[in-house]
Structures are given as C-alpha cells and as structure tokens.
Coordinates of C-alpha atoms and ligand atoms in Angstrom, one line a residue:
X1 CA 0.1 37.4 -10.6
X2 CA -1.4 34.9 -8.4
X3 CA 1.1 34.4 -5.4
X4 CA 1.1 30.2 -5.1
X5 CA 3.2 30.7 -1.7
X6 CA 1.7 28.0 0.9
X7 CA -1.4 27.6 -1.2
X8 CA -1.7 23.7 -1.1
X9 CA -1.8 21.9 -4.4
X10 CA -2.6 17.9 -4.7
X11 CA -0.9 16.6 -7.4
X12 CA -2.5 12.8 -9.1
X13 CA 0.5 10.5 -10.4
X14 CA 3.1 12.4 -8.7
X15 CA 5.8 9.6 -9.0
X16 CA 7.3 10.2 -12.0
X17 CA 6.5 12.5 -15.5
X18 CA 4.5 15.6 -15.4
X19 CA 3.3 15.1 -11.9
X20 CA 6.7 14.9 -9.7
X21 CA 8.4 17.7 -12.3
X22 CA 5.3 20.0 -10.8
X23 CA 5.7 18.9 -7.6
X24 CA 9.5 20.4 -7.9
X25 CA 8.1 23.5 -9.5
X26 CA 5.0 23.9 -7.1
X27 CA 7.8 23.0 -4.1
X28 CA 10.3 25.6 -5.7
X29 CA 7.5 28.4 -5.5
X30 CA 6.5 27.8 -1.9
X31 CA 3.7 25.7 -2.5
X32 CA 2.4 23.0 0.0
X33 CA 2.1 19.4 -2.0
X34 CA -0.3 16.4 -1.2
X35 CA 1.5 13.9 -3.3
X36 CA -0.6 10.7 -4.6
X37 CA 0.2 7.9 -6.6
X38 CA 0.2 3.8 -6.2
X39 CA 4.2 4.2 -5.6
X40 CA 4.6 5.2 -1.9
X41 CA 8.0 4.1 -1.6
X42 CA 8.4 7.0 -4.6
X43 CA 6.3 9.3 -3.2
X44 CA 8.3 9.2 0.2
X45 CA 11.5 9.4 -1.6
X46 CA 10.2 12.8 -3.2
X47 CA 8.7 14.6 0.0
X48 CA 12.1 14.1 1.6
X49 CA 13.8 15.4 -1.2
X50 CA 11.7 18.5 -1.5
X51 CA 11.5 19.0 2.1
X52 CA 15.6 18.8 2.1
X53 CA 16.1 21.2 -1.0
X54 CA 12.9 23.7 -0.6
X55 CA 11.5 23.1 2.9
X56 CA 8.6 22.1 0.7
X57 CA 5.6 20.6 3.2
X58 CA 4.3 18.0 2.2
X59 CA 1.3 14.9 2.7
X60 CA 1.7 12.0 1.4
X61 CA -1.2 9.4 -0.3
X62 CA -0.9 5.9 -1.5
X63 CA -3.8 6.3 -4.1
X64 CA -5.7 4.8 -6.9
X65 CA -7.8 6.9 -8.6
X66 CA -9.3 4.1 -10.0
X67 CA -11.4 3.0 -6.7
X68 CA -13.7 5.6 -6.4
X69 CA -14.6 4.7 -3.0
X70 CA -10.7 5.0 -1.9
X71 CA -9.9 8.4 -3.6
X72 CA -13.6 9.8 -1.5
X73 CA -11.9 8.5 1.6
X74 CA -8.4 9.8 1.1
X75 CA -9.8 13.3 0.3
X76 CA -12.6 13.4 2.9
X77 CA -10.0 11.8 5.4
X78 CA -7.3 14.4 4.8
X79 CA -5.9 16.4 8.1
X80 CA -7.8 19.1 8.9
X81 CA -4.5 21.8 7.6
X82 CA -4.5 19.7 4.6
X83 CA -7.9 20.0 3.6
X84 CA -8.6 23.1 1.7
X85 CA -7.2 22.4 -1.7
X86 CA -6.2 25.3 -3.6
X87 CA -5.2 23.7 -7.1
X88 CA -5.6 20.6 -8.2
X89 CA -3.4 18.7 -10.4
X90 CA -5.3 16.0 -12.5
X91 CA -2.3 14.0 -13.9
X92 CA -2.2 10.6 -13.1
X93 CA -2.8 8.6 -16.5
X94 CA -1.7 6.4 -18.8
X95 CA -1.6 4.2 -22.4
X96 CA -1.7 0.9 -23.0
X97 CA -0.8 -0.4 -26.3
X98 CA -0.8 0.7 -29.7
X99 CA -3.1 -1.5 -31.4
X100 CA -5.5 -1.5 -34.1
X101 CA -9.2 -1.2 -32.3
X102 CA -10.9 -4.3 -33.7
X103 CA -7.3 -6.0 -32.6
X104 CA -7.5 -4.0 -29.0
X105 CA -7.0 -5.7 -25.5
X106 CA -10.1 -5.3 -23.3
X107 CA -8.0 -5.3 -20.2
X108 CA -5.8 -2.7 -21.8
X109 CA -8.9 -0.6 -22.9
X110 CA -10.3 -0.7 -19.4
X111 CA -7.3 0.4 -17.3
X112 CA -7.0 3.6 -19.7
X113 CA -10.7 4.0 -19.4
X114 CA -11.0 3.7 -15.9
X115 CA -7.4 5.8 -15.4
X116 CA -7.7 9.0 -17.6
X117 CA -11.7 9.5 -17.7
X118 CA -13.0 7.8 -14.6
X119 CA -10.4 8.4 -12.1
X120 CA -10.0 12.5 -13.3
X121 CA -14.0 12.3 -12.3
X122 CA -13.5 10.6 -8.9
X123 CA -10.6 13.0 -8.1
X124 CA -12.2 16.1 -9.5
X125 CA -15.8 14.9 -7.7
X126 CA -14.1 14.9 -4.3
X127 CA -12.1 18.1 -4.3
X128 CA -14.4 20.5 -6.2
X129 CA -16.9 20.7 -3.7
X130 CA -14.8 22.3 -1.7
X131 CA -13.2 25.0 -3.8
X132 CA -17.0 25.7 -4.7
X133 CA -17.9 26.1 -1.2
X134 CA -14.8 28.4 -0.5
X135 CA -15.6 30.0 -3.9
X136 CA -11.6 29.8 -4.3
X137 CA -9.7 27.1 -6.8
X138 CA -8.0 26.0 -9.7
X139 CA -8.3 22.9 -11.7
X140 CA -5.3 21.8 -14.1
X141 CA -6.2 18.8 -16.1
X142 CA -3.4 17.0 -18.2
X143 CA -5.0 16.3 -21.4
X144 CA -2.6 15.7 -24.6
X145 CA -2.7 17.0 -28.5
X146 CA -4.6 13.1 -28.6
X147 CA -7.1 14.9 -27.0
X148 CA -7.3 17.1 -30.1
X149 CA -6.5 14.6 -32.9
X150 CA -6.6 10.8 -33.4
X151 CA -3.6 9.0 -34.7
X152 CA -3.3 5.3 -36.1
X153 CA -3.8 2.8 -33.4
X154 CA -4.6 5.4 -30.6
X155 CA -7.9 5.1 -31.1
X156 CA -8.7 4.1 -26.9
X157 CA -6.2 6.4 -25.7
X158 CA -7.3 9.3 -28.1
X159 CA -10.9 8.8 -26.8
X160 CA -9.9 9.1 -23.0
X161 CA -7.8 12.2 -23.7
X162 CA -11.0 13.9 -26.3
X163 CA -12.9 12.7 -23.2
X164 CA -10.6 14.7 -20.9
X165 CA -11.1 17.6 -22.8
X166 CA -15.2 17.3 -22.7
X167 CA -14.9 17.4 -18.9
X168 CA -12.6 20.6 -19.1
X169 CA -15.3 22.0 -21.1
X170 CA -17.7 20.7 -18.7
X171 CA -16.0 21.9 -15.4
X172 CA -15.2 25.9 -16.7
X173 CA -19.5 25.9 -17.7
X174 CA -20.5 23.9 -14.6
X175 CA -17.6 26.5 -13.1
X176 CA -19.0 29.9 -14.6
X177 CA -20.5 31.4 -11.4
X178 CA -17.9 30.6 -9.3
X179 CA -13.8 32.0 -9.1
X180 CA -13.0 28.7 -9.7
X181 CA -10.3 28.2 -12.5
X182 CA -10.0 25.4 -15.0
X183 CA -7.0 25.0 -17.1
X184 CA -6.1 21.9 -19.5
X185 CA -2.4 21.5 -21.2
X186 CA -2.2 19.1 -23.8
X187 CA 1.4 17.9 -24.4
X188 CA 2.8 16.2 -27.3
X189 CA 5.5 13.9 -27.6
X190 CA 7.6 14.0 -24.2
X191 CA 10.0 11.5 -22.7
X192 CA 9.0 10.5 -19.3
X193 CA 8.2 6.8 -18.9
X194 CA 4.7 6.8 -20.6
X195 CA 6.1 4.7 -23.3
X196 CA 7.6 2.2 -20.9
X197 CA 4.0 2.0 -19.7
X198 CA 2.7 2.1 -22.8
X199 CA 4.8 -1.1 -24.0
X200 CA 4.9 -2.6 -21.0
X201 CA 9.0 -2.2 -20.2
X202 CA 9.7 -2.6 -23.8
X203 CA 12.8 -0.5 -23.6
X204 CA 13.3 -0.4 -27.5
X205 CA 10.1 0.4 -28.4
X206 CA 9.7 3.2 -25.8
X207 CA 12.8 4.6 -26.8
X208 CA 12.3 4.8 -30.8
X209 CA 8.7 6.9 -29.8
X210 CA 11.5 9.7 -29.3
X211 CA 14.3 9.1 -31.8
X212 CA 15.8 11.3 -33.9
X213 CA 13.7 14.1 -32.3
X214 CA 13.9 16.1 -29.4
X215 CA 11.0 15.4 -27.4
X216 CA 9.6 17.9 -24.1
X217 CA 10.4 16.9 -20.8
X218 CA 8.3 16.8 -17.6
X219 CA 10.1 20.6 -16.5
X220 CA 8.5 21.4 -20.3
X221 CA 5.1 20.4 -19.3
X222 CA 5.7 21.8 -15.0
X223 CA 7.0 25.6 -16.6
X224 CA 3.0 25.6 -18.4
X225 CA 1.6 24.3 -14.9
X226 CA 3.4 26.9 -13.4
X227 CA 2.4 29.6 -15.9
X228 CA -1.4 28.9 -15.6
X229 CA -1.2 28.8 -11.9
X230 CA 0.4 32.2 -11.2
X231 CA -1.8 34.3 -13.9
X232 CA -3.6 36.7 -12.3
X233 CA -7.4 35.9 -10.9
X234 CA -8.8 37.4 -13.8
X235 CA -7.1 35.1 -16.2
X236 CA -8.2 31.7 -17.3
X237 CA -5.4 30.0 -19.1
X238 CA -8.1 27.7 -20.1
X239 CA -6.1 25.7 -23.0
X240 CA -2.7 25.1 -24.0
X241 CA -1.0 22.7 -26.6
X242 CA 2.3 22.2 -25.8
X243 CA 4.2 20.5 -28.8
X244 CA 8.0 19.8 -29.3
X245 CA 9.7 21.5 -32.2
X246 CA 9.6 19.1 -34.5
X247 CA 6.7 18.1 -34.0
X248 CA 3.6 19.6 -36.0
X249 CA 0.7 17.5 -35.1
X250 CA 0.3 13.7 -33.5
X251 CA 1.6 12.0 -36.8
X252 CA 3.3 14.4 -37.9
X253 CA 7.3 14.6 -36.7
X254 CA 10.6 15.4 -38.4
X255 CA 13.2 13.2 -37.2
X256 CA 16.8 13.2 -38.1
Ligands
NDP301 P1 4.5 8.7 -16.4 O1 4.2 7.3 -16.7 O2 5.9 9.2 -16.2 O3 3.6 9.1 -15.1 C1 2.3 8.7 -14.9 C2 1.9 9.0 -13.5 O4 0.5 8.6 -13.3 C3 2.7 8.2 -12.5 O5 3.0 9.0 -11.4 C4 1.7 7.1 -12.0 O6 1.9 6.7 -10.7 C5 0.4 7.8 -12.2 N1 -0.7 6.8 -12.3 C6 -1.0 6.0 -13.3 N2 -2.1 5.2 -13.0 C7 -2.5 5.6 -11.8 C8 -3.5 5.2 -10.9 N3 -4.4 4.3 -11.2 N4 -3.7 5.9 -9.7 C9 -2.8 6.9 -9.4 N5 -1.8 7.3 -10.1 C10 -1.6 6.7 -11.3 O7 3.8 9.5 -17.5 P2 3.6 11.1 -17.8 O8 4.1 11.9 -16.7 O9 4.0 11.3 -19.2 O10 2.0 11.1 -17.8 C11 1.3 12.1 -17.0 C12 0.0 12.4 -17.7 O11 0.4 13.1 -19.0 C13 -0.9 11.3 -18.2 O12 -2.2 11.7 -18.0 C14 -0.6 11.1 -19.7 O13 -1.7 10.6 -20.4 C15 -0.4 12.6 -20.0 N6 0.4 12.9 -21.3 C16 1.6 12.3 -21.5 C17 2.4 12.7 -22.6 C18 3.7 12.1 -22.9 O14 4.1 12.1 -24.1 N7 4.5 11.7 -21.9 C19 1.8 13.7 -23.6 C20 0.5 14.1 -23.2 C21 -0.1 13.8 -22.1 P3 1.9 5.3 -10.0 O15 2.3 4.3 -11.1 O16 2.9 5.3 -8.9 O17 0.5 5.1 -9.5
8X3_302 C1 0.7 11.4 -25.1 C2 1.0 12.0 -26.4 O1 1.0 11.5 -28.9 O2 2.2 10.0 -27.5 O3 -0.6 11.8 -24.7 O4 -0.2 10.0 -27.5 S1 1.0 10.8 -27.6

C-alpha cells in the first residue's frame, strides 16, 4: 500500500461534488490538501472543518482553471512547504445544457471547453513538471462513462470528457519512464450539483436526472480516489468506470 499520510494532494473544484468528498477522504487519511475552486468563501468553510474534525492542513486557492496565466501563478507561487505535489486531483468541471448540437449555445460550448479539456491541461502543465523532476507523483483525472459513450444531446460534454480520456492516455505514455502514476475514474450518474449547473438552478430538471434511481454520491466517487491512491507503487489503477446499479450504460437506466 502506498501510505498517503502528509503526502500533499491539490484537489481542482474542491467546493462541492467529487472534489470536497476527496478532500474529506484525503483529510481522513492524513493527507495535506491545497483546495482550489472560484468559491473561497466555500473553500474556507471546508479547511476549517477539516482542520476541526481531522487536524487536516490545509492551503487554500481562489482559482480558475480557465486562465491559464492564473492557474501558472498560483502553482509557481505556492509556499515553499506547499510546493511538492504529490497527487493531483483533476476535478473541477462541468456541463452546460443538454441540447441538440446544431441547436447548441456557443457560450455554453466554450465554458465546458475551456473547463474540462483546457483547464485539466493548464493544471496538469503546471504541476507535472515537478513530480517529473522529483520522479515521484500521481495524477487522478475525473473523466465520466461520457467519456466512453455519447448520449443524445451530450454531444459537447461527451467530447470534453472523450477528450479527457485522450490526455489520460497521453500523460501514462508521455509518463512511461518516469514513477509517475496516472489514474482516470469515469462516474456515471451521481447526485452532487452538476445538474443544477447543468440547468442552470433548474431545481426540477436537476432533480428528475436522478429519479426513480439511486444514483452514486461524491463518498462513491472519493472511496475510488482513495483506492487508486493507496495501491501499491507498482500498481497503476489506470481506469475505472464507476456506474450506479441501475445504471448499465449512459442511456441506459432502470428507474422505478
Ligand atoms: P459539482 O458541480 O458538485 O462540482 C464541480 C466543481 O468544479 C466545483 O467545486 C466547482 O467549483 C469546480 N469548478 C467548475 N468550474 C471551475 C473553474 N472554472 N475553475 C475552478 N473550479 C471549477 O459537480 P461534480 O462534483 O459532480 O463534478 C466534478 C467532476 O466530475 C466534473 O469534472 C464532472 O464533469 C465530473 N463528473 C460528474 C458526474 C456526475 O454525474 N455528477 C459523473 C461523471 C463525471 P467552483 O464553482 O467553486 O469554482
Ligand atoms: C456526468 C455523467 O452521464 O450525467 O459526466 O453526463 S452524465
């Protein structure tokens, strides 16, 4: 097992979902966190609660990762005892929409675009030189099963998470000579508030995504983090589809 005590992990989108259920589950097994995310006010509220109920240390980053030059200064900037990142956590992301493509918002296109694909690169173009140099790393991208199939009106989305898992691909070859890890986990349906995003506080619509099914939840998605991150250093997790139970592929779900 790989011991993830005081190894420090920065976490993308750690303000709700995936990324501040990991930040709980990195905190709970010692870990050190540099939160980011646009919501500082969130962020805050999380480092203190970690710090109360683990003695979790953490750094806290108003980022992003869409301005490239911001996320280079925020991880060239970082404190000297902050600065060798063991794991990284790409998981900030979103949708927009649910539209047919030739009916598609531009704006809506662009944010997912510049989220998912450009702002894992900025992220991932910043921190990996260093876990090359240190010959020491993991990299954890947050894909999704859209990354693996294309349902109707996802087509944007679907490309940005299929692009996701090119750069996986990418990284572990570009990777090869190093001990540098690269793991992705591709959820399906869970209920954290990607479908507010997605419909823009659209309560209704956000909540029938998950009716009459019982969808994963962000301590689902943190338990695979976990797992991948603790395998011993000649294991590479390197892929994992995490689905709920009734759900076989991206169109695909019983409901009751
Ligand atoms: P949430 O909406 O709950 O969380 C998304 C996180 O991403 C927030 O912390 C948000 O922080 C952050 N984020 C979004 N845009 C930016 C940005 N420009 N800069 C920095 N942070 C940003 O959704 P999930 O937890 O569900 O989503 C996490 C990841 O999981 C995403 O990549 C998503 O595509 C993927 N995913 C989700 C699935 C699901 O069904 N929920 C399934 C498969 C994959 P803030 O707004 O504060 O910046
Ligand atoms: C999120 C999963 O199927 O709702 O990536 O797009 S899905």
């Amino acid at each position: 097992m790989t011991n993830i005590r005081n190894k420090t992990v920065l976490i993308t989108g750690a303000s709700s979902g995936f990324g501040l259920a990991s930040a709980a589950a990195f905190a709970k097994k010692g870990a050190r966190l540099i939160l980011a995310a646009r919501r500082i006010d969130r962020l805050k509220k999380l480092s203190a609660e970690l710090k109360k109920k683990y003695g979790c240390s953490t750094h806290v980053i108003q980022l992003d990762v869409r301005n490239s030059a911001a996320v280079k200064r925020a991880v060239n900037g970082l404190p000297r005892k902050w600065q060798a990142i063991d794991i990284l956590l790409n998981n900030a992301g979103l949708s927009r929409g649910l539209d047919k493509l030739h009916e598609g918002s531009l704006q809506d296109w662009e944010e997912m675009i510049d989220t998912n694909v450009k702002g894992l690169l900025y992220v991932s173009r910043a921190v990996i030189p260093g876990m090359v140099e240190r010959n020491s790393g993991h990299i954890i991208n947050i894909g999704s099963i859209a990354g693996h199939e294309v349902y109707p009106k996802g087509n944007v989305y679907c490309a940005t998470k299929h692009a996701v898992d090119a750069l996986t691909k990418g990284m572990r070859i570009d990777l090869v000579d190093t001990d540098v890890r690269v793991t992705t986990i591709d959820p399906g349906l869970a209920e954290t508030e990607f479908s507010m995003v997605r419909f823009r506080g659209d309560v209704n619509k956000a909540k029938s995504v998950y009716t009459g099914m019982e969808p994963l939840t962000g301590g689902d998605i943190a338990d695979a983090v976990i797992y991948a991150a603790t395998r011993p250093k000649n294991v590479v997790v390197a892929e994992m589809i995490l689905l709920a139970n009734k759900q076989a592929s991206s169109s695909v779900v019983h409901r009751k």
